[in-house]
Short mmCIF file of C-alpha atoms in Angstrom, two decimals:
data_model
loop_
_atom_site.label_atom_id
_atom_site.label_comp_id
_atom_site.label_asym_id
_atom_site.label_seq_id
_atom_site.Cartn_x
_atom_site.Cartn_y
_atom_site.Cartn_z
CA UNK Q 44 148.19 75.67 142.27
CA UNK Q 45 149.40 77.67 139.21
CA UNK Q 46 151.80 79.66 141.39
CA UNK Q 47 153.85 76.52 142.10
CA UNK Q 48 154.64 75.97 138.44
CA UNK Q 49 157.77 77.70 137.19
CA UNK Q 50 158.82 78.39 133.62
CA UNK Q 51 160.52 74.99 133.24
CA UNK Q 52 157.36 73.21 134.40
CA UNK Q 53 155.32 75.10 131.81
CA UNK Q 54 157.86 74.16 129.12
CA UNK Q 55 157.72 70.51 130.16
CA UNK Q 56 153.89 70.49 130.06
CA UNK Q 57 153.79 72.17 126.64
CA UNK Q 58 156.41 69.82 125.17
CA UNK Q 59 154.75 66.68 126.50
CA UNK Q 60 151.34 67.84 125.33
CA UNK Q 61 152.82 68.34 121.85
CA UNK Q 62 154.57 64.96 121.84
CA UNK Q 63 154.02 62.62 124.75
CA UNK Q 64 156.21 59.96 123.17
CA UNK Q 65 159.53 61.83 123.38
CA UNK Q 66 162.26 60.42 125.55
CA UNK Q 67 163.24 62.10 128.76
CA UNK Q 68 166.60 62.98 127.15
CA UNK Q 69 164.81 64.77 124.30
CA UNK Q 70 162.39 66.50 126.70
CA UNK Q 71 165.32 67.70 128.85
CA UNK Q 72 167.09 69.03 125.78
CA UNK Q 73 163.98 70.90 124.66
CA UNK Q 74 163.36 72.54 128.01
CA UNK Q 75 167.05 73.28 128.69
CA UNK Q 76 167.84 71.17 131.70
CA UNK Q 77 169.63 67.82 132.26
CA UNK Q 78 167.71 64.55 132.17
CA UNK Q 79 167.71 63.58 135.91
CA UNK Q 80 166.02 66.81 137.15
CA UNK Q 81 163.73 66.73 134.12
CA UNK Q 82 162.55 63.23 135.06
CA UNK Q 83 162.01 64.33 138.68
CA UNK Q 84 159.94 67.31 137.50
CA UNK Q 85 157.82 65.11 135.18
CA UNK Q 86 157.14 62.65 138.02
CA UNK Q 87 156.25 65.56 140.36
CA UNK Q 88 153.88 66.97 137.71
CA UNK Q 89 152.26 63.53 137.35
CA UNK Q 90 151.92 63.07 141.10
CA UNK Q 91 150.41 66.56 141.50
CA UNK Q 92 147.80 65.75 138.85
CA UNK Q 93 148.94 68.20 136.19
CA UNK Q 94 149.61 65.26 133.88
CA UNK Q 95 146.64 62.90 133.97
CA UNK Q 96 148.07 60.27 131.62
CA UNK Q 97 149.46 59.46 128.21
CA UNK Q 98 147.64 58.03 125.23
CA UNK Q 99 147.60 57.82 121.44
CA UNK Q 100 144.92 59.86 119.62
CA UNK Q 101 143.26 57.50 117.14
CA UNK Q 102 141.36 58.29 113.98
CA UNK Q 103 137.79 57.11 114.47
CA UNK Q 104 136.93 56.98 110.76
CA UNK Q 105 140.00 54.94 109.81
CA UNK Q 106 138.97 52.45 112.54
CA UNK Q 107 135.45 52.08 111.18
CA UNK Q 108 133.51 54.64 113.22
CA UNK Q 109 131.92 56.54 110.36
CA UNK Q 110 129.18 58.30 112.34
CA UNK Q 111 129.78 60.94 115.02
CA UNK Q 112 126.93 62.65 116.80
CA UNK Q 113 126.12 64.75 119.81
CA UNK Q 114 123.14 63.95 122.01
CA UNK Q 115 121.47 66.55 124.18
CA UNK Q 116 119.82 64.74 127.07
CA UNK Q 117 117.05 66.11 129.30
CA UNK Q 118 116.36 64.11 132.45
CA UNK Q 119 113.03 63.92 134.25
CA UNK Q 120 114.75 64.44 137.58
CA UNK Q 121 117.93 66.16 138.70
CA UNK Q 122 118.01 64.44 142.11
CA UNK Q 123 121.52 63.19 142.87
CA UNK Q 124 120.61 59.46 142.78
CA UNK Q 125 118.96 59.97 139.39
CA UNK Q 126 121.96 61.86 138.01
CA UNK Q 127 124.22 59.09 139.33
CA UNK Q 128 122.03 56.39 137.70
CA UNK Q 129 122.22 58.13 134.31
CA UNK Q 130 125.98 58.68 134.63
CA UNK Q 131 126.46 55.00 135.47
CA UNK Q 132 124.45 54.10 132.38
CA UNK Q 133 126.60 56.38 130.22
CA UNK Q 134 129.88 54.92 131.57
CA UNK Q 135 128.74 51.48 130.36
CA UNK Q 136 128.11 52.69 126.81
CA UNK Q 137 131.15 52.14 124.58
CA UNK Q 138 129.79 54.45 121.85
CA UNK Q 139 129.70 57.37 124.28
CA UNK Q 140 133.19 58.96 124.10
CA UNK Q 141 132.61 62.06 126.23
CA UNK Q 142 129.87 63.14 128.62
CA UNK Q 143 129.39 66.52 130.25
CA UNK Q 144 126.78 67.59 132.79
CA UNK Q 145 125.56 71.09 131.99
CA UNK Q 146 123.75 73.89 133.64
CA UNK Q 147 120.70 75.38 131.94
CA UNK Q 148 118.12 73.74 129.71
CA UNK Q 149 120.11 70.60 128.78
CA UNK Q 150 121.25 68.25 131.55
CA UNK Q 151 123.93 66.33 129.62
CA UNK Q 152 125.65 66.47 126.29
CA UNK Q 153 127.22 63.30 124.93
CA UNK Q 154 129.75 62.94 122.15
CA UNK Q 155 129.23 59.55 120.53
CA UNK Q 156 130.62 57.49 117.64
CA UNK Q 157 129.10 54.56 115.75
CA UNK Q 158 130.21 52.44 112.83
CA UNK Q 159 126.99 53.08 110.87
CA UNK Q 160 123.54 54.67 111.02
CA UNK Q 161 121.84 51.42 112.09
CA UNK Q 162 124.08 51.15 115.14
CA UNK Q 163 123.53 54.84 115.83
CA UNK Q 164 119.73 54.41 115.70
CA UNK Q 165 119.87 51.41 118.03
CA UNK Q 166 122.00 53.38 120.47
CA UNK Q 167 119.58 56.33 120.41
CA UNK Q 168 116.69 54.04 121.19
CA UNK Q 169 118.61 52.61 124.15
CA UNK Q 170 119.62 56.11 125.29
CA UNK Q 171 116.00 57.32 125.13
CA UNK Q 172 115.05 54.42 127.42
CA UNK Q 173 117.85 55.07 129.92
CA UNK Q 174 117.11 55.85 133.57
CA UNK Q 175 115.24 59.11 134.07
CA UNK Q 176 115.66 60.29 130.44
CA UNK Q 177 112.84 62.61 129.51
CA UNK Q 178 113.95 63.28 125.94
CA UNK Q 179 117.00 63.22 123.65
CA UNK Q 180 117.86 65.46 120.73
CA UNK Q 181 120.66 64.31 118.44
CA UNK Q 182 122.78 66.01 115.82
CA UNK Q 183 124.97 64.18 113.35
CA UNK Q 184 128.40 65.66 112.80
CA UNK Q 185 128.83 66.61 109.15
CA UNK Q 186 132.36 67.95 109.36
CA UNK Q 187 134.90 68.61 112.13
CA UNK Q 188 136.28 72.11 111.78
CA UNK Q 189 138.51 72.00 114.85
CA UNK Q 190 139.56 69.16 117.12
CA UNK Q 191 142.01 70.37 119.72
CA UNK Q 192 142.20 67.90 122.63
CA UNK Q 193 144.86 69.92 124.28
CA UNK Q 194 145.11 72.78 126.81
CA UNK Q 195 145.90 76.18 125.16
CA UNK Q 196 149.35 76.67 126.72
CA UNK Q 197 150.00 80.05 125.12
CA UNK Q 198 147.01 81.58 126.91
CA UNK Q 199 148.47 80.93 130.38
CA UNK Q 200 151.58 82.36 132.12
#
């Protein structure tokens, strides 16, 4: 798939990742082409799945979510129906912001937010009782040293 991207495509992806709100005219100016082919390229990148969507990145703390934590979840079974049941449970939890299935000792790691410690404790109790959960270990985030929700464009061609 990477071989089909040319230098202009890479510039478009980098520019949109940096500022997804810019107009097509500004994007075209930044990447050095005219607006009509720029728009066609953006649409093609979207249709090919290189661009999954556009969104605003919000500040959790300013919006009242003072507590951030990670939960390491061990399941009692790794059978596909049991994994699917846990994943369905997680998708219904608004405090769970990200969920990754891992290899190794931990089955899942969840990134969660909560407005306060009481809400956090209630959520952990619910998580512990979720389908096929053997145990849960949590860690509160004290400080965020790096938060880069972007793809490192300078590390690729």
